[in-house]
CSV table of C-alpha atoms in Angstrom, one decimal:
chain,number,residue,atom,x,y,z
A,1,MET,CA,13.4,20.8,15.3
A,2,SER,CA,13.9,23.6,12.7
A,3,THR,CA,16.4,23.9,9.9
A,4,SER,CA,16.9,26.0,6.8
A,5,THR,CA,16.6,25.0,3.2
A,6,GLN,CA,17.0,26.4,-0.3
A,7,ARG,CA,14.1,24.4,-1.5
A,8,SER,CA,11.0,26.0,-3.0
A,9,VAL,CA,7.8,25.7,-1.1
A,10,LEU,CA,6.2,25.1,-4.5
A,11,GLY,CA,8.0,21.8,-4.9
A,12,SER,CA,10.5,20.6,-7.5
A,13,LYS,CA,10.0,21.0,-11.2
A,14,ASP,CA,9.7,17.2,-11.5
A,15,ARG,CA,6.9,17.0,-8.9
A,16,PHE,CA,4.1,15.8,-11.3
A,17,LYS,CA,6.4,13.5,-13.2
A,18,THR,CA,7.7,11.9,-10.0
A,19,ALA,CA,4.2,11.4,-8.5
A,20,VAL,CA,2.8,9.8,-11.6
A,21,ALA,CA,5.9,7.6,-12.1
A,22,ALA,CA,5.7,6.5,-8.5
A,23,ALA,CA,2.0,5.7,-9.0
A,24,PHE,CA,2.7,3.7,-12.1
A,25,GLY,CA,5.3,1.7,-10.4
A,26,THR,CA,3.2,1.2,-7.3
A,27,SER,CA,0.3,-0.1,-9.5
A,28,VAL,CA,2.6,-2.7,-11.1
A,29,GLU,CA,3.9,-3.8,-7.7
A,30,ASN,CA,0.4,-4.1,-6.4
A,31,TYR,CA,-0.7,-6.0,-9.5
A,32,ASP,CA,2.0,-8.5,-8.8
A,33,PHE,CA,1.3,-8.8,-5.1
A,34,ILE,CA,-2.5,-8.9,-5.4
A,35,ALA,CA,-2.4,-11.4,-8.3
A,36,TYR,CA,-0.9,-13.9,-5.8
A,37,GLY,CA,-3.7,-13.2,-3.2
A,38,THR,CA,-6.4,-13.7,-5.9
A,39,ALA,CA,-4.8,-16.9,-7.1
A,40,SER,CA,-4.5,-18.1,-3.5
A,41,ALA,CA,-8.2,-17.6,-3.0
A,42,LEU,CA,-9.3,-19.2,-6.3
A,43,TYR,CA,-6.7,-21.7,-7.5
A,44,PHE,CA,-3.6,-22.5,-5.4
A,45,GLY,CA,-5.3,-24.7,-2.9
A,46,ALA,CA,-6.1,-27.2,-5.6
A,47,VAL,CA,-3.0,-26.6,-7.8
A,48,PHE,CA,-0.3,-26.9,-5.2
A,49,PHE,CA,-1.9,-28.8,-2.3
A,50,PRO,CA,-4.2,-31.3,-4.0
A,51,ASP,CA,-3.7,-34.1,-1.4
A,52,SER,CA,-5.5,-31.9,1.3
A,53,ASP,CA,-9.2,-31.6,1.7
A,54,ARG,CA,-10.7,-28.3,0.4
A,55,TYR,CA,-10.6,-26.5,3.8
A,56,ILE,CA,-7.1,-27.5,4.6
A,57,GLY,CA,-6.0,-26.7,1.0
A,58,THR,CA,-7.4,-23.2,1.4
A,59,LEU,CA,-5.6,-22.7,4.7
A,60,LEU,CA,-2.3,-23.8,3.2
A,61,ALA,CA,-2.8,-21.5,0.2
A,62,PHE,CA,-3.4,-18.6,2.5
A,63,ALA,CA,-0.4,-19.6,4.6
A,64,THR,CA,1.8,-19.2,1.5
A,65,LEU,CA,0.2,-15.8,1.0
A,66,ALA,CA,1.0,-14.8,4.6
A,67,VAL,CA,4.7,-15.9,4.1
A,68,GLY,CA,5.2,-13.0,1.7
A,69,PHE,CA,3.8,-10.6,4.3
A,70,VAL,CA,6.2,-11.9,6.9
A,71,MET,CA,9.1,-11.0,4.6
A,72,ARG,CA,7.8,-7.5,4.1
A,73,PRO,CA,9.2,-5.9,7.3
A,74,LEU,CA,12.7,-7.2,6.3
A,75,GLY,CA,12.2,-5.7,2.9
A,76,GLY,CA,11.1,-2.5,4.4
A,77,ALA,CA,14.0,-2.3,6.8
A,78,VAL,CA,16.6,-3.0,4.0
A,79,GLY,CA,14.9,-0.8,1.5
A,80,GLY,CA,14.5,2.0,4.0
A,81,TYR,CA,18.1,1.8,5.1
A,82,PHE,CA,19.4,2.1,1.5
A,83,ALA,CA,16.9,4.8,0.6
A,84,ASP,CA,17.8,7.0,3.6
A,85,LYS,CA,21.6,6.4,3.2
A,86,TYR,CA,22.1,6.3,-0.6
A,87,GLY,CA,18.9,7.7,-2.2
A,88,ARG,CA,15.3,6.9,-2.9
A,89,LYS,CA,15.6,6.2,-6.7
A,90,PRO,CA,18.0,3.2,-6.7
A,91,VAL,CA,15.7,1.4,-4.3
A,92,LEU,CA,12.6,2.0,-6.4
A,93,VAL,CA,14.3,0.6,-9.6
A,94,THR,CA,15.8,-2.4,-7.8
A,95,ALA,CA,12.6,-3.4,-6.0
A,96,MET,CA,10.6,-3.2,-9.2
A,97,SER,CA,13.1,-5.5,-11.0
A,98,VAL,CA,13.1,-8.1,-8.3
A,99,MET,CA,9.3,-8.1,-7.9
A,100,GLY,CA,8.7,-8.4,-11.6
A,101,THR,CA,11.1,-11.3,-12.0
A,102,ALA,CA,9.5,-13.2,-9.0
A,103,THR,CA,6.0,-12.7,-10.3
A,104,PHE,CA,6.9,-13.9,-13.8
A,105,LEU,CA,8.5,-17.0,-12.3
A,106,ILE,CA,5.2,-17.9,-10.5
A,107,GLY,CA,3.5,-18.0,-13.9
A,108,VAL,CA,5.9,-20.8,-15.1
A,109,LEU,CA,6.0,-22.9,-11.9
A,110,PRO,CA,5.3,-26.6,-12.2
A,111,THR,CA,2.3,-27.9,-10.3
A,112,TYR,CA,2.0,-30.5,-7.5
A,113,GLY,CA,0.8,-32.9,-10.1
A,114,GLN,CA,4.0,-32.4,-12.1
A,115,VAL,CA,6.8,-32.4,-9.5
A,116,GLY,CA,5.1,-33.2,-6.2
A,117,VAL,CA,6.1,-31.5,-3.0
A,118,LEU,CA,8.8,-29.4,-4.9
A,119,ALA,CA,6.0,-27.3,-6.3
A,120,PRO,CA,4.8,-25.7,-3.0
A,121,ILE,CA,8.4,-25.4,-1.9
A,122,LEU,CA,9.2,-23.3,-5.0
A,123,LEU,CA,6.0,-21.3,-4.5
A,124,VAL,CA,6.9,-20.4,-1.0
A,125,ALA,CA,10.5,-19.4,-2.0
A,126,ILE,CA,9.3,-17.1,-4.7
A,127,ARG,CA,6.7,-15.7,-2.4
A,128,MET,CA,9.4,-14.8,0.1
A,129,ILE,CA,11.3,-12.9,-2.6
A,130,GLN,CA,8.1,-11.1,-3.6
A,131,GLY,CA,7.6,-10.0,0.0
A,132,LEU,CA,11.1,-8.6,0.3
A,133,ALA,CA,10.7,-6.6,-2.9
A,134,PHE,CA,7.3,-5.3,-2.1
A,135,GLY,CA,8.5,-4.3,1.4
A,136,ALA,CA,11.2,-2.2,-0.1
A,137,GLU,CA,8.9,-0.5,-2.6
A,138,TRP,CA,6.3,1.5,-0.7
A,139,GLY,CA,8.5,3.8,1.4
A,140,GLY,CA,10.7,4.9,-1.5
A,141,ALA,CA,7.7,5.6,-3.7
A,142,ILE,CA,5.8,7.6,-1.1
A,143,THR,CA,8.7,9.7,0.1
A,144,MET,CA,9.8,10.5,-3.5
A,145,ALA,CA,6.3,11.9,-4.2
A,146,TYR,CA,6.0,13.6,-0.9
A,147,GLU,CA,9.5,15.3,-1.0
A,148,HIS,CA,9.1,16.6,-4.5
A,149,ALA,CA,5.6,18.0,-3.8
A,150,PRO,CA,4.5,21.6,-3.0
A,151,TRP,CA,4.3,21.9,0.8
A,152,HIS,CA,0.6,22.9,0.8
A,153,ARG,CA,-0.3,19.9,-1.5
A,154,ARG,CA,1.7,17.1,0.0
A,155,GLY,CA,-1.4,15.2,1.0
A,156,MET,CA,-2.6,15.2,-2.6
A,157,PHE,CA,0.8,14.4,-4.1
A,158,ALA,CA,1.4,11.6,-1.6
A,159,ALA,CA,-2.0,10.2,-2.5
A,160,ILE,CA,-1.1,9.9,-6.2
A,161,PRO,CA,1.2,6.9,-5.7
A,162,GLN,CA,-1.3,5.5,-3.2
A,163,SER,CA,-3.8,5.6,-6.1
A,164,GLY,CA,-1.6,3.2,-7.8
A,165,ASN,CA,-2.6,0.6,-5.2
A,166,PRO,CA,-6.2,0.3,-6.4
A,167,LEU,CA,-5.1,0.7,-10.0
A,168,GLY,CA,-2.9,-2.4,-9.7
A,169,ILE,CA,-5.7,-4.2,-7.8
A,170,ALA,CA,-8.2,-3.3,-10.6
A,171,LEU,CA,-5.7,-4.5,-13.3
A,172,ALA,CA,-5.1,-7.8,-11.4
A,173,SER,CA,-8.8,-8.4,-10.7
A,174,GLY,CA,-9.8,-7.5,-14.3
A,175,VAL,CA,-7.2,-9.8,-15.8
A,176,PHE,CA,-8.3,-12.7,-13.4
A,177,ALA,CA,-11.9,-12.1,-14.4
A,178,TRP,CA,-10.9,-12.4,-18.1
A,179,SER,CA,-8.5,-15.4,-17.5
A,180,ASP,CA,-11.3,-17.2,-15.6
A,181,THR,CA,-12.7,-17.8,-19.1
A,182,LEU,CA,-9.6,-19.6,-20.3
A,183,GLY,CA,-9.0,-23.3,-20.0
A,184,GLY,CA,-6.7,-25.3,-17.7
A,185,SER,CA,-3.8,-23.8,-15.9
A,186,TRP,CA,-3.9,-20.7,-18.2
A,187,GLN,CA,-6.6,-19.4,-15.8
A,188,TRP,CA,-4.0,-18.7,-13.1
A,189,ARG,CA,-0.8,-18.6,-15.1
A,190,THR,CA,-1.8,-15.8,-17.6
A,191,PRO,CA,-2.0,-12.9,-15.0
A,192,PHE,CA,1.5,-13.7,-13.7
A,193,LEU,CA,3.0,-13.9,-17.2
A,194,LEU,CA,1.4,-10.7,-18.4
A,195,SER,CA,3.0,-8.8,-15.5
A,196,ALA,CA,6.3,-8.8,-17.4
A,197,VAL,CA,5.0,-6.2,-19.9
A,198,LEU,CA,4.0,-3.9,-17.1
A,199,VAL,CA,7.3,-4.3,-15.3
A,200,ILE,CA,9.3,-3.4,-18.3
A,201,VAL,CA,7.3,-0.2,-18.9
A,202,ALA,CA,7.5,0.8,-15.2
A,203,LEU,CA,11.3,0.3,-15.1
A,204,ILE,CA,11.7,2.6,-18.1
A,205,VAL,CA,9.5,5.3,-16.4
A,206,ARG,CA,11.2,5.0,-13.0
A,207,SER,CA,14.8,5.1,-14.4
A,208,ARG,CA,14.1,8.6,-15.6
A,209,LEU,CA,13.2,10.1,-12.3
A,210,SER,CA,15.3,12.6,-10.5
A,211,GLU,CA,16.4,12.0,-6.9
A,212,SER,CA,14.4,13.5,-4.0
A,213,PRO,CA,15.4,17.2,-3.4
A,214,GLU,CA,15.1,16.8,0.4
A,215,PHE,CA,17.4,13.7,0.4
A,216,GLN,CA,19.9,15.6,-1.8
A,217,GLU,CA,19.9,18.5,0.7
A,218,VAL,CA,20.4,16.2,3.7
A,219,ARG,CA,23.2,14.4,2.0
A,220,ALA,CA,24.9,17.7,0.9
A,221,SER,CA,24.8,19.0,4.4
A,222,GLY,CA,26.3,15.7,5.8
A,223,LYS,CA,23.3,15.0,7.9
A,224,THR,CA,22.5,11.5,6.7
A,225,GLU,CA,22.5,8.9,9.4
A,226,LYS,CA,25.4,6.4,9.6
A,227,ASN,CA,22.8,3.7,10.2
A,228,PRO,CA,19.3,5.1,9.5
A,229,LEU,CA,17.6,1.9,10.7
A,230,LEU,CA,19.3,1.9,14.1
A,231,ALA,CA,18.7,5.6,14.4
A,232,THR,CA,15.0,5.1,13.7
A,233,LEU,CA,14.6,2.3,16.2
A,234,ALA,CA,16.4,4.3,18.9
A,235,GLU,CA,14.9,7.7,18.3
A,236,ASP,CA,11.6,7.3,16.4
A,237,TRP,CA,10.1,4.1,17.8
A,238,PRO,CA,6.9,5.8,19.0
A,239,GLY,CA,6.3,6.9,15.4
A,240,ILE,CA,6.8,3.3,14.2
A,241,LEU,CA,4.3,2.1,16.8
A,242,ARG,CA,1.8,4.7,15.6
A,243,VAL,CA,2.3,3.7,12.0
A,244,ILE,CA,1.7,0.0,12.9
A,245,ALA,CA,-1.6,0.8,14.6
A,246,LEU,CA,-2.8,3.1,11.8
A,247,ARG,CA,-1.8,0.6,9.1
A,248,VAL,CA,-3.3,-2.5,10.7
A,249,VAL,CA,-6.9,-1.4,10.0
A,250,GLU,CA,-6.2,-0.6,6.4
A,251,SER,CA,-4.4,-3.9,5.7
A,252,PHE,CA,-7.1,-5.9,7.4
A,253,ALA,CA,-9.8,-3.9,5.6
A,254,TYR,CA,-8.4,-4.9,2.3
A,255,TYR,CA,-7.3,-8.5,2.7
A,256,SER,CA,-10.3,-9.5,4.8
A,257,THR,CA,-12.5,-8.2,1.9
A,258,ALA,CA,-10.7,-8.7,-1.4
A,259,THR,CA,-9.0,-12.0,-0.5
A,260,TYR,CA,-10.9,-13.8,2.2
A,261,LEU,CA,-14.4,-12.6,1.4
A,262,LEU,CA,-13.8,-13.6,-2.3
A,263,ASN,CA,-12.9,-17.1,-1.1
A,264,TYR,CA,-15.9,-17.1,1.3
A,265,ILE,CA,-18.3,-16.2,-1.5
A,266,THR,CA,-16.9,-18.6,-4.1
A,267,GLU,CA,-16.9,-21.6,-1.8
A,268,ARG,CA,-20.5,-21.1,-0.8
A,269,HIS,CA,-21.9,-19.7,-4.0
A,270,PRO,CA,-19.7,-20.8,-6.9
A,271,ASP,CA,-22.0,-19.1,-9.4
A,272,LEU,CA,-21.2,-15.7,-7.9
A,273,ARG,CA,-17.4,-16.0,-8.5
A,274,SER,CA,-17.5,-13.8,-11.7
A,275,VAL,CA,-19.8,-11.3,-9.9
A,276,ALA,CA,-17.3,-11.0,-7.0
A,277,LEU,CA,-14.3,-10.6,-9.3
A,278,SER,CA,-16.1,-8.0,-11.3
A,279,ALA,CA,-17.2,-6.2,-8.1
A,280,ILE,CA,-13.6,-6.1,-6.9
A,281,THR,CA,-12.5,-4.6,-10.2
A,282,ALA,CA,-15.3,-2.0,-10.1
A,283,ALA,CA,-14.6,-1.1,-6.5
A,284,SER,CA,-10.9,-0.7,-7.2
A,285,ILE,CA,-11.6,1.6,-10.1
A,286,LEU,CA,-13.7,3.7,-7.8
A,287,ALA,CA,-11.0,3.6,-5.2
A,288,ILE,CA,-8.5,5.2,-7.5
A,289,ALA,CA,-10.6,8.4,-7.4
A,290,VAL,CA,-11.5,8.2,-3.8
A,291,THR,CA,-7.9,7.7,-2.7
A,292,PHE,CA,-6.8,10.8,-4.6
A,293,LEU,CA,-9.7,12.8,-3.3
A,294,ALA,CA,-9.1,11.7,0.3
A,295,GLY,CA,-5.4,12.8,0.0
A,296,ALA,CA,-6.4,16.2,-1.5
A,297,LEU,CA,-9.0,16.7,1.2
A,298,THR,CA,-6.4,16.2,3.9
A,299,ASP,CA,-4.6,19.3,2.6
A,300,ARG,CA,-7.7,21.3,3.4
A,301,ILE,CA,-8.9,19.9,6.7
A,302,GLY,CA,-6.0,17.9,8.1
A,303,ARG,CA,-5.1,14.2,8.2
A,304,ARG,CA,-6.9,13.0,11.3
A,305,PRO,CA,-10.6,13.8,10.6
A,306,ILE,CA,-10.6,11.6,7.5
A,307,TYR,CA,-8.8,8.7,9.2
A,308,ILE,CA,-11.2,8.9,12.2
A,309,ALA,CA,-14.2,8.8,9.9
A,310,ALA,CA,-12.9,5.8,7.9
A,311,CYS,CA,-12.0,3.8,11.0
A,312,THR,CA,-15.5,4.5,12.4
A,313,ALA,CA,-17.1,3.4,9.1
A,314,ALA,CA,-15.0,0.2,9.3
A,315,ILE,CA,-16.3,-0.5,12.8
A,316,LEU,CA,-19.9,-0.1,11.7
A,317,PHE,CA,-19.4,-2.2,8.6
A,318,ALA,CA,-17.9,-5.3,10.2
A,319,PHE,CA,-21.1,-7.3,10.7
A,320,PRO,CA,-23.2,-5.9,7.8
A,321,MET,CA,-20.6,-6.9,5.3
A,322,TYR,CA,-21.2,-10.6,6.1
A,323,LEU,CA,-25.0,-10.2,6.5
A,324,LEU,CA,-25.2,-8.7,3.0
A,325,THR,CA,-22.9,-11.3,1.6
A,326,ASN,CA,-24.9,-14.2,3.1
A,327,SER,CA,-28.0,-13.1,1.2
A,328,ALA,CA,-26.2,-14.3,-2.0
A,329,ARG,CA,-27.9,-11.5,-4.0
A,330,PRO,CA,-25.5,-10.2,-6.7
A,331,ALA,CA,-26.4,-6.5,-6.1
A,332,LEU,CA,-25.7,-6.8,-2.4
A,333,VAL,CA,-22.4,-8.6,-3.0
A,334,VAL,CA,-21.3,-5.8,-5.3
A,335,THR,CA,-22.4,-3.3,-2.7
A,336,VAL,CA,-20.2,-4.9,0.0
A,337,PHE,CA,-17.1,-4.7,-2.2
A,338,ILE,CA,-17.9,-1.1,-3.2
A,339,ILE,CA,-18.1,0.0,0.4
A,340,GLY,CA,-15.3,-2.1,1.8
A,341,ILE,CA,-12.7,-1.4,-1.0
A,342,GLY,CA,-14.0,1.6,-2.9
A,343,LEU,CA,-14.8,3.8,0.1
A,344,ILE,CA,-13.4,2.6,3.4
A,345,HIS,CA,-10.1,1.2,2.3
A,346,ALA,CA,-9.6,4.0,-0.3
A,347,SER,CA,-10.1,6.7,2.3
A,348,LEU,CA,-7.5,5.1,4.6
A,349,THR,CA,-4.9,4.7,1.9
A,350,GLY,CA,-5.5,8.2,0.5
A,351,THR,CA,-4.7,9.7,3.9
A,352,GLN,CA,-1.8,7.4,4.8
A,353,GLY,CA,0.6,8.8,2.2
A,354,SER,CA,1.1,12.0,4.0
A,355,LEU,CA,0.0,11.0,7.6
A,356,LEU,CA,2.5,8.1,7.9
A,357,THR,CA,5.3,10.0,6.2
A,358,GLU,CA,5.0,13.0,8.5
A,359,GLN,CA,5.7,10.9,11.6
A,360,PHE,CA,9.5,11.0,10.8
A,361,ARG,CA,12.2,13.5,9.9
A,362,THR,CA,13.9,13.4,6.5
A,363,ALA,CA,17.0,11.5,7.5
A,364,THR,CA,15.1,8.5,8.7
A,365,ARG,CA,11.8,9.0,7.0
A,366,THR,CA,11.9,6.1,4.6
A,367,SER,CA,13.2,3.7,7.3
A,368,GLY,CA,10.6,4.6,9.9
A,369,ALA,CA,7.6,4.8,7.6
A,370,SER,CA,8.6,1.6,5.7
A,371,LEU,CA,9.3,-0.4,8.8
A,372,GLY,CA,6.1,0.5,10.6
A,373,TYR,CA,4.0,0.1,7.4
A,374,GLN,CA,5.5,-3.3,6.5
A,375,VAL,CA,5.3,-4.7,10.1
A,376,ALA,CA,1.6,-3.9,10.0
A,377,ALA,CA,1.3,-5.4,6.5
A,378,ALA,CA,2.9,-8.6,7.9
A,379,ILE,CA,0.1,-8.7,10.6
A,380,GLY,CA,-2.6,-7.9,8.0
A,381,GLY,CA,-1.3,-10.6,5.7
A,382,PHE,CA,-2.6,-13.2,8.1
A,383,ALA,CA,-6.1,-11.8,7.9
A,384,PRO,CA,-7.4,-14.3,5.3
A,385,LEU,CA,-5.8,-17.2,7.2
A,386,LEU,CA,-7.2,-16.0,10.5
A,387,ALA,CA,-10.6,-15.3,9.0
A,388,ALA,CA,-10.7,-18.8,7.5
A,389,ALA,CA,-9.7,-20.4,10.8
A,390,LEU,CA,-12.3,-18.4,12.8
A,391,VAL,CA,-15.1,-19.1,10.3
A,392,GLY,CA,-14.2,-22.8,10.6
A,393,ALA,CA,-14.5,-22.6,14.3
A,394,PHE,CA,-17.3,-20.0,14.9
A,395,GLY,CA,-19.0,-19.4,11.6
A,396,TRP,CA,-19.0,-16.0,9.8
A,397,PRO,CA,-19.2,-13.9,13.0
A,398,GLY,CA,-15.6,-15.0,13.7
A,399,ALA,CA,-14.4,-13.2,10.6
A,400,ALA,CA,-16.6,-10.2,11.4
A,401,LEU,CA,-15.1,-9.9,14.9
A,402,LEU,CA,-11.6,-10.0,13.4
A,403,TYR,CA,-12.4,-7.2,11.0
A,404,LEU,CA,-14.0,-5.2,13.9
A,405,GLY,CA,-10.9,-5.7,16.1
A,406,ALA,CA,-8.6,-4.3,13.4
A,407,ALA,CA,-10.9,-1.3,12.9
A,408,LEU,CA,-10.9,-0.6,16.6
A,409,THR,CA,-7.1,-0.8,16.6
A,410,GLY,CA,-6.9,1.8,13.9
A,411,LEU,CA,-9.3,4.1,15.7
A,412,VAL,CA,-7.2,3.9,18.9
A,413,GLY,CA,-4.1,4.6,16.8
A,414,ILE,CA,-5.4,7.7,15.1
A,415,LEU,CA,-6.8,9.1,18.4
A,416,ALA,CA,-3.4,8.7,19.9
A,417,THR,CA,-1.7,10.4,16.9
A,418,ARG,CA,-1.4,14.2,16.9
A,419,GLU,CA,-2.4,16.2,13.8
A,420,THR,CA,0.6,16.7,11.5
A,421,TRP,CA,-1.2,19.2,9.3
A,422,GLY,CA,-3.3,21.3,11.6
A,423,HIS,CA,-4.8,24.8,11.1
A,424,HIS,CA,-1.7,26.8,12.3
A,425,GLU,CA,0.7,24.7,10.1
A,426,ARG,CA,-1.6,25.1,7.1
A,427,GLU,CA,-1.8,28.9,7.6
A,428,ARG,CA,2.0,29.2,8.0
A,429,VAL,CA,2.8,27.2,4.8
A,430,LEU,CA,0.1,29.1,2.8
A,431,ARG,CA,1.8,32.4,3.8
A,432,LEU,CA,5.1,31.1,2.6
A,433,VAL,CA,3.5,29.9,-0.7
A,434,ALA,CA,1.9,33.4,-1.2
A,435,GLU,CA,5.3,35.1,-0.5
A,436,GLU,CA,7.1,32.9,-3.0
A,437,ASN,CA,4.4,33.4,-5.6
A,438,ARG,CA,4.7,37.2,-5.2
A,439,ALA,CA,8.5,37.0,-5.5
A,440,ARG,CA,8.2,35.0,-8.7
A,441,THR,CA,5.7,37.4,-10.1
A,442,VAL,CA,8.1,40.4,-9.5
A,443,SER,CA,11.4,38.9,-10.4
A,444,GLY,CA,10.8,35.5,-12.0
A,445,PRO,CA,11.6,32.1,-10.4
A,446,PRO,CA,14.2,32.6,-7.7
A,447,ALA,CA,17.3,30.5,-7.3
A,448,GLY,CA,15.9,29.7,-3.9
A,449,ALA,CA,14.9,31.5,-0.8
A,450,VAL,CA,16.0,30.5,2.7
A,451,LEU,CA,12.8,29.1,4.2
A,452,PRO,CA,12.0,26.9,7.2
A,453,SER,CA,11.5,23.3,6.1
A,454,SER,CA,8.0,22.1,6.8
A,455,SER,CA,9.2,18.6,6.9
A,456,GLU,CA,11.3,19.4,9.9
A,457,SER,CA,8.8,21.6,11.7
A,458,TRP,CA,6.6,18.8,13.0
């Protein structure tokens, strides 16, 4: 499909501000969501399910973690619908408000010892709200950054909000490493309560963003879909299936490592808990840079090569990650998290921003990418629960096989996905960039030249 547009191939004037604001908001959303996963691994089994034995309490805590993931596809569907029909910006602000409120409420929840069974019921209810908000968040943030970006740098710009993922993870892990030194329930309450400050700042930043120029163009031309969600399901379902396969490996790569492996280590070697938390923080800091670099590299060599390499690395890492962990040597434990989160997971997320977005046209982009992304997240959310169950039945090889299966799924998915930013497309867009730069040099910034839209040429 090909259309015409008045947009500049060099992106909007707000391209940097939008990408950074999207990243800041994404980091806060991930801080809130990851805080729950960390608390589930370390505290919630004893705080909300004390009548169960340790193993059953852990399974129940991870089950509440998974509930939030089950709600994410619904959040993605609702958020994508409104973002494609009414605009990306309102969805971002609303999702942030809901997510922040839910996270703060977890910090003030009564425990099982205080109100009995009402405590886990309230926990599950708030977790469901978290899942809805987080599901609505990702698609809007990524499409805003992508659609404001210069056409030849969309991989890099879409990776900027993706870099907010490890930034939020690093913040959450760092705060939990610090709060672990506090006494009583403040160990797990403090990280949730502190999120209120981050949310307020993020809301101020996001409220100042301008709407996506591509969405404004589609709306002005009257080409928005009456029901973007139904249109996506009817016309773009192959793209949704591809996104699910591509996303499963990334979701499992993170939650099998940062959530389940953290629990696995602390239960068997309690003295290594602070080492593991610090390792996750360090790996997440590294991942900020790797995520950005992976996205930038896709602009030069395409999206598929990096994703294929990362999936292959995950396949090779499945069993060594547990063999190294079982040694109980602090240096090797740190190495596992650095490789699993800082390199493998970061390479996947850095590529996803552009790769997944480019599977859909502008009018249904947020709906399609969000739905596929969040369905896969719902599947990945069960990774800690499944890993714990498999280890209980078969020992650590069960968890390693689960990780391996997810990695193989991702590899099959990327091999079945055509390149969206191949050599010919890169050359075509670079010619357009050179032409516009020459025009600006001669006559100054133009009001706009009629150019074929790269977002519709795939």
